[in-house]
CSV table of C-alpha atoms and ligand atoms in Angstrom, one decimal:
chain,number,residue,atom,x,y,z
A,1,MET,CA,121.6,109.0,76.8
A,2,VAL,CA,125.1,109.7,78.3
A,3,PRO,CA,126.6,109.4,81.8
A,4,VAL,CA,128.1,112.4,83.6
A,5,THR,CA,131.2,112.0,85.7
A,6,PHE,CA,132.8,114.2,88.2
A,7,ASP,CA,136.3,112.9,89.0
A,8,LYS,CA,138.1,114.4,91.9
A,9,VAL,CA,136.7,117.9,90.9
A,10,ARG,CA,138.0,120.7,93.2
A,11,LYS,CA,136.8,124.3,93.0
A,12,GLN,CA,138.4,127.2,94.8
A,13,PHE,CA,137.3,130.8,94.7
A,14,GLY,CA,140.5,132.6,95.8
A,15,ALA,CA,141.2,131.1,99.2
A,16,LEU,CA,137.6,129.7,99.6
A,17,VAL,CA,137.4,126.1,98.9
A,18,ALA,CA,133.9,125.5,97.6
A,19,LEU,CA,134.4,121.9,96.6
A,20,PRO,CA,137.4,120.1,97.9
A,21,GLY,CA,137.2,117.1,95.6
A,22,LEU,CA,133.9,115.8,94.2
A,23,ASP,CA,133.6,112.2,92.9
A,24,LEU,CA,130.1,111.7,91.3
A,25,ALA,CA,129.1,109.1,88.7
A,26,ILE,CA,125.7,109.9,87.2
A,27,ALA,CA,124.5,107.1,85.0
A,28,ALA,CA,123.0,107.6,81.6
A,29,GLY,CA,119.4,108.6,81.7
A,30,GLU,CA,119.2,109.4,85.3
A,31,PHE,CA,117.4,112.2,87.0
A,32,VAL,CA,119.8,113.3,89.7
A,33,SER,CA,119.1,116.1,92.2
A,34,LEU,CA,121.9,118.0,93.8
A,35,LEU,CA,120.4,118.7,97.3
A,36,GLY,CA,121.8,120.6,100.2
A,37,PRO,CA,121.6,123.7,102.3
A,38,SER,CA,122.6,127.1,101.1
A,39,GLY,CA,126.3,127.4,100.2
A,40,CYS,CA,126.9,123.6,100.0
A,41,GLY,CA,128.3,123.9,96.4
A,42,LYS,CA,125.4,122.5,94.2
A,43,THR,CA,125.2,125.6,91.9
A,44,THR,CA,128.9,125.6,91.6
A,45,THR,CA,128.8,121.9,90.6
A,46,LEU,CA,126.2,122.6,88.1
A,47,ARG,CA,127.9,125.6,86.6
A,48,MET,CA,131.1,123.7,86.2
A,49,LEU,CA,129.2,121.0,84.3
A,50,ALA,CA,127.6,123.7,82.1
A,51,GLY,CA,131.1,125.2,81.5
A,52,LEU,CA,130.2,128.5,83.3
A,53,GLU,CA,132.9,127.8,85.8
A,54,GLN,CA,136.3,126.2,85.5
A,55,PRO,CA,137.3,123.5,87.9
A,56,THR,CA,140.5,124.2,89.7
A,57,SER,CA,141.5,120.6,89.3
A,58,GLY,CA,139.9,117.3,88.5
A,59,ARG,CA,138.0,116.1,85.4
A,60,ILE,CA,134.4,116.5,84.2
A,61,LEU,CA,133.1,114.0,81.6
A,62,ILE,CA,129.9,114.0,79.6
A,63,GLY,CA,129.7,110.5,78.1
A,64,GLU,CA,133.3,109.5,77.4
A,65,ARG,CA,134.5,113.0,76.6
A,66,MET,CA,136.3,115.2,79.0
A,67,VAL,CA,134.7,118.6,78.8
A,68,ASN,CA,136.8,120.7,81.1
A,69,ASP,CA,138.2,122.8,78.2
A,70,LEU,CA,135.0,122.9,76.1
A,71,ALA,CA,132.8,126.1,75.9
A,72,PRO,CA,129.3,125.8,77.1
A,73,SER,CA,128.1,125.7,73.5
A,74,GLU,CA,130.2,122.7,72.7
A,75,ARG,CA,129.1,120.5,75.5
A,76,ASP,CA,125.7,119.3,74.1
A,77,ILE,CA,123.8,120.5,77.2
A,78,ALA,CA,120.8,122.8,77.8
A,79,MET,CA,120.2,124.7,81.0
A,80,VAL,CA,117.0,125.9,82.6
A,81,PHE,CA,117.3,128.6,85.2
A,82,GLN,CA,115.1,129.7,88.1
A,83,SER,CA,114.3,132.9,86.1
A,84,TYR,CA,112.8,132.0,82.8
A,85,ALA,CA,114.7,134.6,80.9
A,86,LEU,CA,112.4,134.7,78.0
A,87,TYR,CA,112.6,137.4,75.4
A,88,PRO,CA,109.6,139.6,76.1
A,89,HIS,CA,109.2,141.0,72.7
A,90,MET,CA,109.1,137.5,71.1
A,91,SER,CA,106.2,135.2,70.8
A,92,VAL,CA,106.3,131.8,72.5
A,93,ALA,CA,107.1,130.2,69.1
A,94,GLN,CA,109.9,132.6,68.4
A,95,ASN,CA,111.3,132.1,71.9
A,96,ILE,CA,111.4,128.3,71.5
A,97,ALA,CA,112.9,128.8,67.9
A,98,TYR,CA,115.6,131.2,69.1
A,99,PRO,CA,118.4,128.5,69.8
A,100,LEU,CA,117.7,127.0,66.4
A,101,ARG,CA,118.2,130.3,64.8
A,102,LYS,CA,121.3,130.9,66.8
A,103,ARG,CA,122.7,127.6,65.8
A,104,GLY,CA,122.0,128.2,62.2
A,105,VAL,CA,119.4,125.5,61.7
A,106,PRO,CA,117.9,126.1,58.3
A,107,LYS,CA,114.6,128.2,58.5
A,108,ALA,CA,112.5,125.6,56.8
A,109,GLU,CA,113.4,123.0,59.4
A,110,ARG,CA,112.5,125.1,62.4
A,111,PRO,CA,108.7,125.1,62.5
A,112,ALA,CA,108.5,121.3,62.7
A,113,LYS,CA,111.0,121.2,65.6
A,114,VAL,CA,109.1,124.0,67.4
A,115,LYS,CA,105.8,122.2,66.9
A,116,ALA,CA,107.3,118.8,68.2
A,117,VAL,CA,108.4,120.5,71.4
A,118,ALA,CA,105.1,122.5,71.8
A,119,ASP,CA,103.2,119.3,71.4
A,120,LEU,CA,105.3,117.7,74.1
A,121,LEU,CA,104.8,120.5,76.6
A,122,GLN,CA,101.2,121.3,75.5
A,123,LEU,CA,102.1,124.8,74.4
A,124,GLY,CA,100.4,124.6,71.0
A,125,PRO,CA,97.5,126.9,71.8
A,126,LEU,CA,100.0,129.5,73.3
A,127,LEU,CA,102.5,129.7,70.4
A,128,GLU,CA,101.5,133.2,69.3
A,129,ARG,CA,101.4,134.8,72.8
A,130,ARG,CA,104.0,137.0,74.4
A,131,PRO,CA,105.6,135.8,77.6
A,132,ARG,CA,103.7,138.5,79.6
A,133,GLN,CA,100.4,136.9,78.6
A,134,LEU,CA,101.4,133.7,80.2
A,135,SER,CA,101.2,132.3,83.8
A,136,GLY,CA,104.4,131.6,85.7
A,137,GLY,CA,104.0,127.8,85.0
A,138,GLN,CA,103.5,128.5,81.3
A,139,GLN,CA,106.5,130.7,81.1
A,140,GLN,CA,108.6,127.9,82.8
A,141,ARG,CA,107.3,125.4,80.2
A,142,VAL,CA,108.4,127.8,77.4
A,143,ALA,CA,111.8,127.9,79.0
A,144,LEU,CA,111.9,124.2,79.1
A,145,GLY,CA,110.8,124.1,75.5
A,146,ARG,CA,113.7,126.4,74.5
A,147,ALA,CA,116.0,123.9,76.2
A,148,LEU,CA,114.4,120.8,74.6
A,149,VAL,CA,114.4,122.1,71.1
A,150,ARG,CA,118.2,121.9,71.0
A,151,GLU,CA,117.9,118.1,71.6
A,152,PRO,CA,120.8,118.2,74.1
A,153,LYS,CA,122.5,115.1,75.6
A,154,VAL,CA,122.1,116.5,79.2
A,155,PHE,CA,119.7,118.8,80.8
A,156,LEU,CA,120.8,121.1,83.6
A,157,LEU,CA,118.0,122.5,85.8
A,158,ASP,CA,118.8,125.2,88.4
A,159,GLU,CA,115.9,125.6,90.8
A,160,PRO,CA,113.5,125.9,87.9
A,161,LEU,CA,110.5,125.8,90.1
A,162,SER,CA,111.3,128.1,92.9
A,163,ASN,CA,109.4,131.1,91.5
A,164,LEU,CA,106.2,129.2,91.2
A,165,ASP,CA,103.4,129.0,93.9
A,166,ALA,CA,103.0,125.7,95.8
A,167,LYS,CA,100.2,124.4,93.6
A,168,LEU,CA,101.9,125.1,90.3
A,169,ARG,CA,105.1,123.6,91.6
A,170,ALA,CA,103.4,120.3,92.4
A,171,HIS,CA,101.9,120.4,88.9
A,172,MET,CA,105.3,121.2,87.3
A,173,ARG,CA,106.9,118.4,89.4
A,174,ALA,CA,104.5,115.9,87.8
A,175,GLU,CA,105.3,117.4,84.4
A,176,LEU,CA,109.0,117.1,84.8
A,177,ILE,CA,108.8,113.4,85.9
A,178,GLU,CA,106.6,112.7,82.8
A,179,LEU,CA,109.0,114.6,80.6
A,180,HIS,CA,112.0,112.7,81.9
A,181,ARG,CA,110.2,109.4,81.4
A,182,ARG,CA,109.4,110.3,77.8
A,183,LEU,CA,112.7,111.7,76.8
A,184,GLY,CA,114.9,109.3,78.9
A,185,LYS,CA,117.7,112.0,78.9
A,186,THR,CA,120.2,112.5,81.7
A,187,MET,CA,119.0,115.4,83.9
A,188,VAL,CA,120.9,117.2,86.7
A,189,TYR,CA,118.6,119.2,88.9
A,190,VAL,CA,119.7,121.7,91.6
A,191,THR,CA,117.3,122.3,94.5
A,192,HIS,CA,117.3,123.0,98.2
A,193,ASP,CA,113.7,121.7,98.3
A,194,GLN,CA,113.8,118.1,99.5
A,195,LEU,CA,110.3,117.4,98.4
A,196,GLU,CA,111.3,118.1,94.8
A,197,ALA,CA,114.3,115.9,95.2
A,198,MET,CA,112.6,113.1,96.9
A,199,THR,CA,109.6,113.1,94.3
A,200,MET,CA,111.5,113.4,91.0
A,201,SER,CA,114.9,112.0,91.4
A,202,THR,CA,116.2,108.5,90.4
A,203,ARG,CA,119.0,109.4,92.8
A,204,ILE,CA,119.8,112.3,95.2
A,205,ALA,CA,123.3,113.7,95.8
A,206,VAL,CA,123.1,115.2,99.3
A,207,MET,CA,125.8,117.8,99.8
A,208,GLN,CA,127.0,119.8,102.7
A,209,GLY,CA,129.9,122.2,103.0
A,210,GLY,CA,131.1,121.2,99.5
A,211,THR,CA,131.2,117.5,100.4
A,212,LEU,CA,129.0,114.8,99.0
A,213,GLN,CA,127.3,113.2,102.1
A,214,GLN,CA,125.3,110.5,100.3
A,215,PHE,CA,124.4,109.6,96.7
A,216,ALA,CA,121.5,107.1,96.7
A,217,THR,CA,117.9,106.6,95.7
A,218,PRO,CA,115.3,108.7,97.7
A,219,ALA,CA,114.0,105.6,99.5
A,220,GLU,CA,117.5,104.7,100.6
A,221,ILE,CA,118.3,108.2,101.7
A,222,TYR,CA,115.1,108.3,103.8
A,223,HIS,CA,115.4,104.9,105.3
A,224,ARG,CA,119.0,104.4,105.5
A,225,PRO,CA,120.8,107.9,105.9
A,226,ALA,CA,124.5,107.5,105.7
A,227,ASN,CA,125.2,109.9,108.5
A,228,ALA,CA,123.5,112.2,111.1
A,229,PHE,CA,123.6,115.1,108.8
A,230,VAL,CA,121.6,113.4,106.1
A,231,ALA,CA,119.3,112.0,108.7
A,232,GLY,CA,118.4,115.4,110.1
A,233,PHE,CA,118.3,117.1,106.7
A,234,ILE,CA,115.9,114.7,105.0
A,235,GLY,CA,112.4,114.3,106.2
A,236,THR,CA,109.6,116.6,107.1
A,237,PRO,CA,109.1,117.0,110.0
A,238,ALA,CA,112.7,116.3,110.7
A,239,MET,CA,113.7,113.1,112.6
A,240,THR,CA,114.5,113.5,116.3
A,241,LEU,CA,118.2,113.2,117.0
A,242,ALA,CA,119.3,112.7,120.6
A,243,ASP,CA,122.3,111.7,122.4
A,244,GLY,CA,122.4,108.1,123.7
A,245,GLU,CA,124.7,105.4,125.0
A,246,ILE,CA,125.0,101.8,124.0
A,247,ALA,CA,126.5,99.2,126.3
A,248,ALA,CA,126.6,95.3,126.2
A,249,GLY,CA,123.5,94.1,127.9
A,250,GLU,CA,122.4,90.6,128.8
A,251,ARG,CA,120.4,90.1,125.7
A,252,GLY,CA,122.6,92.1,123.4
A,253,PRO,CA,123.2,95.8,123.0
A,254,LEU,CA,121.3,98.0,125.5
A,255,LEU,CA,120.5,101.5,124.4
A,256,LYS,CA,120.1,104.3,127.0
A,257,LEU,CA,118.1,107.1,125.6
A,258,GLY,CA,117.0,109.7,128.2
A,259,GLU,CA,115.0,107.7,130.7
A,260,LEU,CA,114.4,104.7,128.2
A,261,ARG,CA,116.4,101.5,128.4
A,262,LEU,CA,115.9,99.6,125.1
A,263,ASP,CA,117.3,96.3,124.0
A,264,LEU,CA,118.3,96.7,120.4
A,265,PRO,CA,117.1,93.9,118.0
A,266,PRO,CA,119.7,91.2,117.2
A,267,GLY,CA,121.9,92.3,114.3
A,268,HIS,CA,120.8,95.9,114.5
A,269,LEU,CA,124.3,97.2,114.8
A,270,ALA,CA,127.2,96.8,112.5
A,271,VAL,CA,129.6,97.0,115.5
A,272,GLN,CA,129.9,95.2,118.8
A,273,PRO,CA,129.9,97.8,121.6
A,274,GLU,CA,132.9,97.5,123.9
A,275,GLY,CA,132.4,99.5,127.0
A,276,ILE,CA,130.1,102.5,126.5
A,277,LEU,CA,129.5,103.6,122.9
A,278,LYS,CA,128.4,107.2,122.7
A,279,VAL,CA,125.8,107.6,119.9
A,280,THR,CA,123.3,109.9,118.3
A,281,VAL,CA,120.0,108.2,118.0
A,282,GLY,CA,117.6,109.1,115.1
A,283,VAL,CA,113.9,108.5,115.4
A,284,ARG,CA,111.5,109.3,112.6
A,285,PRO,CA,108.2,110.9,113.6
A,286,GLU,CA,106.3,107.8,112.4
A,287,ASP,CA,108.5,105.5,114.5
A,288,VAL,CA,107.3,106.9,117.9
A,289,LEU,CA,104.4,104.8,119.3
A,290,LEU,CA,102.0,106.6,121.6
A,291,GLY,CA,99.4,104.8,123.8
A,292,ARG,CA,101.6,101.8,124.5
A,293,GLY,CA,104.9,100.8,126.0
A,294,GLU,CA,106.7,101.4,129.3
A,295,GLY,CA,107.9,105.0,128.7
A,296,ARG,CA,106.0,107.9,129.5
A,297,ALA,CA,105.7,111.1,127.3
A,298,SER,CA,104.4,114.5,128.2
A,299,ILE,CA,102.6,116.2,125.3
A,300,ARG,CA,103.8,119.7,124.8
A,301,VAL,CA,102.4,120.9,121.4
A,302,VAL,CA,99.9,119.4,119.0
A,303,GLU,CA,99.8,120.8,115.4
A,304,PRO,CA,96.9,119.5,113.5
A,305,THR,CA,97.4,119.4,109.7
A,306,GLY,CA,94.1,117.5,108.8
A,307,HIS,CA,94.6,113.9,108.3
A,308,GLU,CA,97.4,113.9,110.8
A,309,SER,CA,98.9,115.9,113.6
A,310,ILE,CA,102.4,116.6,114.5
A,311,VAL,CA,103.1,116.3,118.2
A,312,LEU,CA,106.0,117.5,120.2
A,313,ALA,CA,106.3,115.5,123.4
A,314,LYS,CA,109.0,115.1,126.0
A,315,ALA,CA,110.2,111.8,127.5
A,316,GLY,CA,112.7,112.8,130.3
A,317,ASP,CA,115.2,115.2,128.6
A,318,VAL,CA,114.5,114.1,125.0
A,319,ALA,CA,112.0,116.1,122.9
A,320,PHE,CA,110.4,113.9,120.3
A,321,THR,CA,108.5,114.9,117.1
A,322,ILE,CA,105.8,112.4,116.5
A,323,ARG,CA,103.4,111.9,113.6
A,324,VAL,CA,99.9,110.7,114.9
A,325,PRO,CA,96.4,110.4,113.0
A,326,GLY,CA,94.5,113.7,113.0
A,327,ASP,CA,91.8,112.1,115.2
A,328,ALA,CA,94.3,110.9,117.9
A,329,GLY,CA,92.7,113.3,120.4
A,330,LEU,CA,95.9,114.3,122.1
A,331,CYS,CA,96.1,117.6,124.1
A,332,PRO,CA,99.0,119.6,125.6
A,333,GLY,CA,99.5,118.4,129.1
A,334,ASP,CA,98.5,114.7,128.4
A,335,SER,CA,100.8,112.1,129.8
A,336,VAL,CA,100.7,109.0,127.6
A,337,PRO,CA,102.5,105.7,127.4
A,338,PHE,CA,105.1,105.6,124.8
A,339,ASP,CA,107.5,103.4,122.9
A,340,LEU,CA,109.8,103.4,119.9
A,341,ARG,CA,110.0,101.1,116.9
A,342,ARG,CA,113.2,99.5,117.9
A,343,ASP,CA,114.0,98.0,114.5
A,344,HIS,CA,113.7,101.4,113.0
A,345,LEU,CA,116.0,103.3,115.2
A,346,HIS,CA,118.9,105.0,113.4
A,347,ILE,CA,122.2,104.9,115.2
A,348,PHE,CA,125.1,107.2,114.5
A,349,ASP,CA,128.5,107.5,116.0
A,350,ARG,CA,128.3,110.7,118.0
A,351,GLU,CA,131.7,112.0,117.1
A,352,SER,CA,131.9,111.2,113.4
A,353,GLY,CA,128.2,111.1,112.7
A,354,ARG,CA,128.6,107.9,110.7
A,355,ARG,CA,125.9,105.3,110.5
A,356,LEU,CA,126.3,102.3,112.7
A,357,ASN,CA,123.2,100.2,111.7
A,358,ALA,CA,123.8,96.8,110.0
A,359,ASP,CA,120.8,97.4,107.7
A,360,ARG,CA,120.5,93.8,107.0
A,361,ASN,CA,116.9,93.9,106.3
A,362,PHE,CA,117.2,96.4,103.5
A,363,ALA,CA,117.7,95.0,99.9
A,364,ALA,CA,120.3,96.9,97.9
A,365,ILE,CA,118.4,99.2,95.5
A,366,GLN,CA,120.1,101.0,92.6
A,367,PRO,CA,117.4,101.9,90.0
A,368,MET,CA,119.1,104.0,87.4
A,369,SER,CA,116.3,104.7,84.9
A,370,ARG,CA,112.9,106.3,85.4
A,371,ASP,CA,111.4,102.9,84.6
A,372,GLY,CA,113.4,101.3,87.4
A,373,TYR,CA,112.5,104.1,89.7
A,374,ASP,CA,108.8,104.0,88.9
A,375,ASN,CA,108.5,100.2,89.1
A,376,PRO,CA,107.5,99.4,92.7
A,377,SER,CA,109.0,95.9,92.2
A,378,SER,CA,112.5,97.5,92.1
A,379,CYS,CA,112.0,99.0,95.5
A,380,GLY,CA,113.5,96.0,97.2
A,381,GLY,CA,110.8,95.6,99.7
A,382,ILE,CA,111.2,99.1,101.2
A,383,VAL,CA,107.8,100.4,102.0
A,384,THR,CA,107.1,103.9,103.0
A,385,ARG,CA,106.0,103.6,106.6
A,386,HIS,CA,102.8,105.6,107.1
A,387,ALA,CA,101.2,102.9,109.3
A,388,LEU,CA,100.6,104.3,112.7
A,389,SER,CA,99.5,102.2,115.6
A,390,ASN,CA,99.1,105.1,118.1
A,391,GLY,CA,96.2,104.3,120.3
A,392,GLY,CA,95.3,107.8,121.5
A,393,ALA,CA,95.7,109.7,124.8
A,394,GLY,CA,96.1,108.0,128.0
B,1,ATP,P1,122.5,128.4,97.2
B,1,ATP,O1,121.5,127.3,97.6
B,1,ATP,O2,122.5,129.4,98.3
B,1,ATP,O3,122.5,128.8,95.9
B,1,ATP,P2,124.7,126.5,96.7
B,1,ATP,O4,124.7,125.2,97.4
B,1,ATP,O5,124.3,126.5,95.4
B,1,ATP,O6,124.0,127.7,97.5
B,1,ATP,P3,127.2,127.6,95.8
B,1,ATP,O7,126.5,128.9,95.1
B,1,ATP,O8,127.7,126.6,94.8
B,1,ATP,O9,126.3,127.0,96.8
B,1,ATP,O10,128.4,128.2,96.6
B,1,ATP,C1,129.3,127.4,97.3
B,1,ATP,C2,130.3,128.2,98.0
B,1,ATP,O11,131.1,128.9,97.1
B,1,ATP,C3,129.7,129.3,98.9
B,1,ATP,O12,130.5,129.5,100.0
B,1,ATP,C4,129.7,130.5,98.1
B,1,ATP,O13,129.7,131.7,98.8
B,1,ATP,C5,131.0,130.3,97.2
B,1,ATP,N1,130.9,131.0,95.9
B,1,ATP,C6,130.2,130.6,94.9
B,1,ATP,N2,130.4,131.4,93.8
B,1,ATP,C7,131.3,132.2,94.1
B,1,ATP,C8,132.1,133.3,93.4
B,1,ATP,N3,131.9,133.5,92.2
B,1,ATP,N4,133.1,133.9,94.1
B,1,ATP,C9,133.4,133.6,95.4
B,1,ATP,N5,132.8,132.6,96.1
B,1,ATP,C10,131.8,131.9,95.5
């Protein structure tokens, strides 16, 4: 297990600055996803780690060793791509053995290594088949096997599941989590799919425009987004982000959000508003309460998904996305009482986007290993909030 460090890494393609200066310290044995919209620099970051691109400046370390000037083959890494890139004329066993052959591993040692990998990935019965005789998921497993057989220190995965259908993808997500648990190796995973990042990672590096926006556990990123970009990017459906104003009220800070006037709980903000503070307010779909409260929401759209429905409702000028139970019985045109979970409101500075919450109720959580990640007791009391108390239509 080795750490991976990006130290002020800058990458320019001619005049275009893809990464102005990336600092990222990945701990040994972590599964870190680089997540962000198209063009944010995640593939460039991975390719520099692989040695397929040279940084313009800065240092990249694998373990204690600076690898800037090392060729990909000298870095002790293995990469799995979106396209499986298997050799069609070779059997599964030959495909997995190929890196061993190329590296001059004696012929007599190869079958045992191939068998160990095949057992790990449950490819044993498929070893004599050609790639075209395999499903997409099986082909991706062979590609993983070809990376594993080299026993690298670090695995780099570039959107390896994006060619698979939804069901297979879910299956492979579980397989990759299991694989990481068993191997305990450092893995760096590029994706634009937040579900993949949220479900598999020990920590997620959220990037935008070449800049790291937040590097934290999935729970922390969801419950405590560092800025308005991360808040809007993470979560499906996305959280409602709306302009608001905070002023000093009689009982503490008073939030004006559309027609709502809300006293914020004591200690909710890390700042004391002086005068009027212009903010962006973030509200997760599960933090809107229908059927109670002094506000009034007009239901515009109801999207049933089975066990829950996603509702679009307007309260004054603000359009909220709301998660309700599938049997909530709401219809477009209904006008219902409505409230917000005040202690769950995310408050961002409107100009800088920076988070202004005090976040006192959240324990600091920094699980670095798969064990830490999987162990609920390490989750610092953060509970995914699915509890809904929406009472139905008024
Ligand atoms: P995607 O999800 O679309 O793959 P990404 O987040 O992986 O996007 P990168 O591929 O790393 O983004 O690209 C970052 C920026 O660098 C983009 O503006 C891209 O156009 C630019 N870029 C990437 N590779 C090159 C290159 N070889 N030459 C010039 N510009 C490049």
